[in-house]
Amino acid sequence: MKARTALLITAMVSLAGCVSTPKPELDEQGYKQFAAWFVGGERCAIKGSTQPELVAFGNMYLNRQLSTYSYSPERLSTEISNTNAAATSSEPTQEACNAMALRIAELKRVQEVNSANFAVQQQSMNQSLEVLRSNTPKTTYCNRFDTQAICNTY
């Protein structure tokens, strides 16, 4: 009986490890912050204060961050519309656009460094695998059929 209980508990613990943790819910402040970044980036690009490519990279980063949350796209769209409507009377300052551009440029630089590090690690791994392959003993089997020999190397 004890062995059966222990087996059941072990199975339940093993299955509990397979359950993924749910994404956190995006709160009201999160919706406002994401909307402000999206609207601010667009307005700075339209104003000519920030390069559109940099804003596009920032939007890509924001979307990647959004994917870590459970959120309502409709609610975010509504919040973006509300933020955009509220901001029509005041354009972002040059300082605000510069601060946003600096933050996005920092994120872009971090991504470039991470990509370069990954490429170096990948190249190192490929070289290590090639060395292992070249040092692995090989066996050749040959079969002779009349005057022909067919060989396979493993």
PDB file of C-alpha atoms in Angstrom:
ATOM      1  CA  MET A   1       0.000   0.000   0.000  1.00  0.00           C
ATOM      2  CA  LYS A   2       2.816   2.426   0.894  1.00  0.00           C
ATOM      3  CA  ALA A   3       4.633   1.631  -2.346  1.00  0.00           C
ATOM      4  CA  ARG A   4       1.471   2.318  -4.310  1.00  0.00           C
ATOM      5  CA  THR A   5       0.966   5.670  -2.533  1.00  0.00           C
ATOM      6  CA  ALA A   6       4.595   6.620  -3.144  1.00  0.00           C
ATOM      7  CA  LEU A   7       4.238   5.708  -6.820  1.00  0.00           C
ATOM      8  CA  LEU A   8       1.071   7.799  -7.101  1.00  0.00           C
ATOM      9  CA  ILE A   9       2.733  10.796  -5.423  1.00  0.00           C
ATOM     10  CA  THR A  10       5.777  10.468  -7.701  1.00  0.00           C
ATOM     11  CA  ALA A  11       3.532  10.406 -10.777  1.00  0.00           C
ATOM     12  CA  MET A  12       1.620  13.479  -9.612  1.00  0.00           C
ATOM     13  CA  VAL A  13       4.836  15.420  -8.912  1.00  0.00           C
ATOM     14  CA  SER A  14       6.166  14.457 -12.344  1.00  0.00           C
ATOM     15  CA  LEU A  15       2.985  15.650 -14.028  1.00  0.00           C
ATOM     16  CA  ALA A  16       2.970  18.881 -12.039  1.00  0.00           C
ATOM     17  CA  GLY A  17       6.381  19.682 -13.512  1.00  0.00           C
ATOM     18  CA  CYS A  18       4.876  19.544 -17.003  1.00  0.00           C
ATOM     19  CA  VAL A  19       2.300  22.241 -16.307  1.00  0.00           C
ATOM     20  CA  SER A  20       3.405  25.581 -17.689  1.00  0.00           C
ATOM     21  CA  THR A  21       2.967  28.694 -15.643  1.00  0.00           C
ATOM     22  CA  PRO A  22       0.399  31.085 -17.090  1.00  0.00           C
ATOM     23  CA  LYS A  23       1.467  34.474 -18.395  1.00  0.00           C
ATOM     24  CA  PRO A  24       0.862  37.357 -16.014  1.00  0.00           C
ATOM     25  CA  GLU A  25      -2.140  39.542 -16.790  1.00  0.00           C
ATOM     26  CA  LEU A  26      -1.325  43.019 -18.110  1.00  0.00           C
ATOM     27  CA  ASP A  27      -2.683  45.518 -15.584  1.00  0.00           C
ATOM     28  CA  GLU A  28      -4.245  48.936 -16.234  1.00  0.00           C
ATOM     29  CA  GLN A  29      -0.924  50.738 -15.799  1.00  0.00           C
ATOM     30  CA  GLY A  30       0.695  48.329 -18.261  1.00  0.00           C
ATOM     31  CA  TYR A  31      -1.889  49.127 -20.932  1.00  0.00           C
ATOM     32  CA  LYS A  32      -1.241  52.844 -20.419  1.00  0.00           C
ATOM     33  CA  GLN A  33       2.539  52.447 -20.592  1.00  0.00           C
ATOM     34  CA  PHE A  34       2.501  50.338 -23.743  1.00  0.00           C
ATOM     35  CA  ALA A  35       0.032  52.742 -25.379  1.00  0.00           C
ATOM     36  CA  ALA A  36       2.209  55.725 -24.441  1.00  0.00           C
ATOM     37  CA  TRP A  37       5.289  54.089 -25.985  1.00  0.00           C
ATOM     38  CA  PHE A  38       3.469  53.151 -29.198  1.00  0.00           C
ATOM     39  CA  VAL A  39       1.897  56.606 -29.588  1.00  0.00           C
ATOM     40  CA  GLY A  40       5.040  58.454 -28.531  1.00  0.00           C
ATOM     41  CA  GLY A  41       7.178  56.580 -31.027  1.00  0.00           C
ATOM     42  CA  GLU A  42       4.764  57.239 -33.861  1.00  0.00           C
ATOM     43  CA  ARG A  43       4.479  60.929 -33.017  1.00  0.00           C
ATOM     44  CA  CYS A  44       8.257  61.374 -32.735  1.00  0.00           C
ATOM     45  CA  ALA A  45       8.720  59.687 -36.127  1.00  0.00           C
ATOM     46  CA  ILE A  46       6.020  61.821 -37.763  1.00  0.00           C
ATOM     47  CA  LYS A  47       7.513  64.940 -36.204  1.00  0.00           C
ATOM     48  CA  GLY A  48      10.895  63.980 -37.681  1.00  0.00           C
ATOM     49  CA  SER A  49      12.595  63.849 -34.292  1.00  0.00           C
ATOM     50  CA  THR A  50      13.302  60.117 -34.405  1.00  0.00           C
ATOM     51  CA  GLN A  51      14.297  57.856 -37.278  1.00  0.00           C
ATOM     52  CA  PRO A  52      11.363  55.697 -38.408  1.00  0.00           C
ATOM     53  CA  GLU A  53      13.615  52.612 -38.496  1.00  0.00           C
ATOM     54  CA  LEU A  54      14.440  53.121 -34.827  1.00  0.00           C
ATOM     55  CA  VAL A  55      10.753  53.501 -33.970  1.00  0.00           C
ATOM     56  CA  ALA A  56       9.958  50.343 -35.968  1.00  0.00           C
ATOM     57  CA  PHE A  57      12.596  48.466 -33.971  1.00  0.00           C
ATOM     58  CA  GLY A  58      11.075  49.882 -30.770  1.00  0.00           C
ATOM     59  CA  ASN A  59       7.620  48.679 -31.822  1.00  0.00           C
ATOM     60  CA  MET A  60       9.026  45.230 -32.555  1.00  0.00           C
ATOM     61  CA  TYR A  61      10.578  45.184 -29.078  1.00  0.00           C
ATOM     62  CA  LEU A  62       7.289  46.345 -27.506  1.00  0.00           C
ATOM     63  CA  ASN A  63       5.393  43.575 -29.303  1.00  0.00           C
ATOM     64  CA  ARG A  64       7.925  41.039 -28.044  1.00  0.00           C
ATOM     65  CA  GLN A  65       7.437  42.351 -24.496  1.00  0.00           C
ATOM     66  CA  LEU A  66       3.655  42.238 -24.925  1.00  0.00           C
ATOM     67  CA  SER A  67       3.884  38.562 -25.870  1.00  0.00           C
ATOM     68  CA  THR A  68       5.077  37.813 -22.329  1.00  0.00           C
ATOM     69  CA  TYR A  69       1.729  38.998 -20.949  1.00  0.00           C
ATOM     70  CA  SER A  70      -1.832  37.840 -21.218  1.00  0.00           C
ATOM     71  CA  TYR A  71      -3.712  40.856 -22.566  1.00  0.00           C
ATOM     72  CA  SER A  72      -6.662  41.944 -24.656  1.00  0.00           C
ATOM     73  CA  PRO A  73      -5.622  43.325 -28.074  1.00  0.00           C
ATOM     74  CA  GLU A  74      -8.930  45.189 -28.286  1.00  0.00           C
ATOM     75  CA  ARG A  75      -8.322  46.856 -24.930  1.00  0.00           C
ATOM     76  CA  LEU A  76      -4.781  47.814 -25.954  1.00  0.00           C
ATOM     77  CA  SER A  77      -6.065  49.226 -29.230  1.00  0.00           C
ATOM     78  CA  THR A  78      -8.655  51.270 -27.335  1.00  0.00           C
ATOM     79  CA  GLU A  79      -5.980  52.549 -24.945  1.00  0.00           C
ATOM     80  CA  ILE A  80      -3.747  53.495 -27.905  1.00  0.00           C
ATOM     81  CA  SER A  81      -6.675  55.386 -29.498  1.00  0.00           C
ATOM     82  CA  ASN A  82      -7.401  57.172 -26.213  1.00  0.00           C
ATOM     83  CA  THR A  83      -3.738  58.090 -25.729  1.00  0.00           C
ATOM     84  CA  ASN A  84      -3.502  59.288 -29.324  1.00  0.00           C
ATOM     85  CA  ALA A  85      -6.643  61.426 -28.952  1.00  0.00           C
ATOM     86  CA  ALA A  86      -5.402  62.919 -25.687  1.00  0.00           C
ATOM     87  CA  ALA A  87      -2.010  63.712 -27.208  1.00  0.00           C
ATOM     88  CA  THR A  88      -3.334  65.552 -30.286  1.00  0.00           C
ATOM     89  CA  SER A  89      -3.197  68.882 -28.456  1.00  0.00           C
ATOM     90  CA  SER A  90       0.443  68.487 -27.398  1.00  0.00           C
ATOM     91  CA  GLU A  91       3.299  67.143 -29.457  1.00  0.00           C
ATOM     92  CA  PRO A  92       6.154  65.325 -27.702  1.00  0.00           C
ATOM     93  CA  THR A  93       9.114  67.510 -26.869  1.00  0.00           C
ATOM     94  CA  GLN A  94      12.452  67.035 -28.566  1.00  0.00           C
ATOM     95  CA  GLU A  95      13.881  65.915 -25.210  1.00  0.00           C
ATOM     96  CA  ALA A  96      11.192  63.247 -24.823  1.00  0.00           C
ATOM     97  CA  CYS A  97      11.838  61.984 -28.357  1.00  0.00           C
ATOM     98  CA  ASN A  98      15.588  61.950 -27.730  1.00  0.00           C
ATOM     99  CA  ALA A  99      15.120  60.015 -24.476  1.00  0.00           C
ATOM    100  CA  MET A 100      12.925  57.464 -26.236  1.00  0.00           C
ATOM    101  CA  ALA A 101      15.379  57.163 -29.135  1.00  0.00           C
ATOM    102  CA  LEU A 102      18.246  56.652 -26.689  1.00  0.00           C
ATOM    103  CA  ARG A 103      16.381  53.874 -24.878  1.00  0.00           C
ATOM    104  CA  ILE A 104      15.516  52.132 -28.145  1.00  0.00           C
ATOM    105  CA  ALA A 105      19.101  52.498 -29.402  1.00  0.00           C
ATOM    106  CA  GLU A 106      20.341  50.893 -26.160  1.00  0.00           C
ATOM    107  CA  LEU A 107      17.933  47.982 -26.631  1.00  0.00           C
ATOM    108  CA  LYS A 108      19.031  47.618 -30.238  1.00  0.00           C
ATOM    109  CA  ARG A 109      22.696  47.581 -29.223  1.00  0.00           C
ATOM    110  CA  VAL A 110      22.036  44.913 -26.583  1.00  0.00           C
ATOM    111  CA  GLN A 111      20.267  42.786 -29.195  1.00  0.00           C
ATOM    112  CA  GLU A 112      23.162  43.220 -31.644  1.00  0.00           C
ATOM    113  CA  VAL A 113      25.697  42.190 -28.986  1.00  0.00           C
ATOM    114  CA  ASN A 114      23.572  39.175 -28.019  1.00  0.00           C
ATOM    115  CA  SER A 115      23.263  38.171 -31.678  1.00  0.00           C
ATOM    116  CA  ALA A 116      27.023  38.496 -32.176  1.00  0.00           C
ATOM    117  CA  ASN A 117      27.690  36.416 -29.049  1.00  0.00           C
ATOM    118  CA  PHE A 118      25.249  33.779 -30.239  1.00  0.00           C
ATOM    119  CA  ALA A 119      26.965  33.642 -33.637  1.00  0.00           C
ATOM    120  CA  VAL A 120      30.379  33.178 -31.983  1.00  0.00           C
ATOM    121  CA  GLN A 121      28.994  30.451 -29.713  1.00  0.00           C
ATOM    122  CA  GLN A 122      27.359  28.728 -32.678  1.00  0.00           C
ATOM    123  CA  GLN A 123      30.595  28.845 -34.663  1.00  0.00           C
ATOM    124  CA  SER A 124      32.537  27.470 -31.688  1.00  0.00           C
ATOM    125  CA  MET A 125      29.997  24.669 -31.287  1.00  0.00           C
ATOM    126  CA  ASN A 126      30.219  23.804 -34.984  1.00  0.00           C
ATOM    127  CA  GLN A 127      34.019  23.701 -34.788  1.00  0.00           C
ATOM    128  CA  SER A 128      33.865  21.458 -31.718  1.00  0.00           C
ATOM    129  CA  LEU A 129      31.457  19.109 -33.472  1.00  0.00           C
ATOM    130  CA  GLU A 130      33.719  18.995 -36.530  1.00  0.00           C
ATOM    131  CA  VAL A 131      36.705  18.102 -34.338  1.00  0.00           C
ATOM    132  CA  LEU A 132      34.657  15.355 -32.690  1.00  0.00           C
ATOM    133  CA  ARG A 133      33.560  14.021 -36.071  1.00  0.00           C
ATOM    134  CA  SER A 134      37.116  13.993 -37.411  1.00  0.00           C
ATOM    135  CA  ASN A 135      38.441  12.244 -34.276  1.00  0.00           C
ATOM    136  CA  THR A 136      35.691   9.633 -34.165  1.00  0.00           C
ATOM    137  CA  PRO A 137      36.985   6.230 -35.195  1.00  0.00           C
ATOM    138  CA  LYS A 138      35.539   5.071 -38.458  1.00  0.00           C
ATOM    139  CA  THR A 139      34.801   1.544 -39.512  1.00  0.00           C
ATOM    140  CA  THR A 140      34.764   0.484 -43.123  1.00  0.00           C
ATOM    141  CA  TYR A 141      32.964  -2.632 -44.265  1.00  0.00           C
ATOM    142  CA  CYS A 142      33.564  -4.025 -47.719  1.00  0.00           C
ATOM    143  CA  ASN A 143      31.571  -6.667 -49.531  1.00  0.00           C
ATOM    144  CA  ARG A 144      32.918  -8.306 -52.620  1.00  0.00           C
ATOM    145  CA  PHE A 145      30.616  -9.345 -55.439  1.00  0.00           C
ATOM    146  CA  ASP A 146      32.453 -11.120 -58.227  1.00  0.00           C
ATOM    147  CA  THR A 147      34.931  -8.497 -59.403  1.00  0.00           C
ATOM    148  CA  GLN A 148      33.282  -5.560 -57.623  1.00  0.00           C
ATOM    149  CA  ALA A 149      33.906  -4.365 -54.070  1.00  0.00           C
ATOM    150  CA  ILE A 150      31.326  -2.180 -52.303  1.00  0.00           C
ATOM    151  CA  CYS A 151      32.535  -0.440 -49.170  1.00  0.00           C
ATOM    152  CA  ASN A 152      30.620   1.503 -46.529  1.00  0.00           C
ATOM    153  CA  THR A 153      32.266   3.655 -43.874  1.00  0.00           C
ATOM    154  CA  TYR A 154      30.517   4.378 -40.587  1.00  0.00           C
TER     155      TYR A 154
END
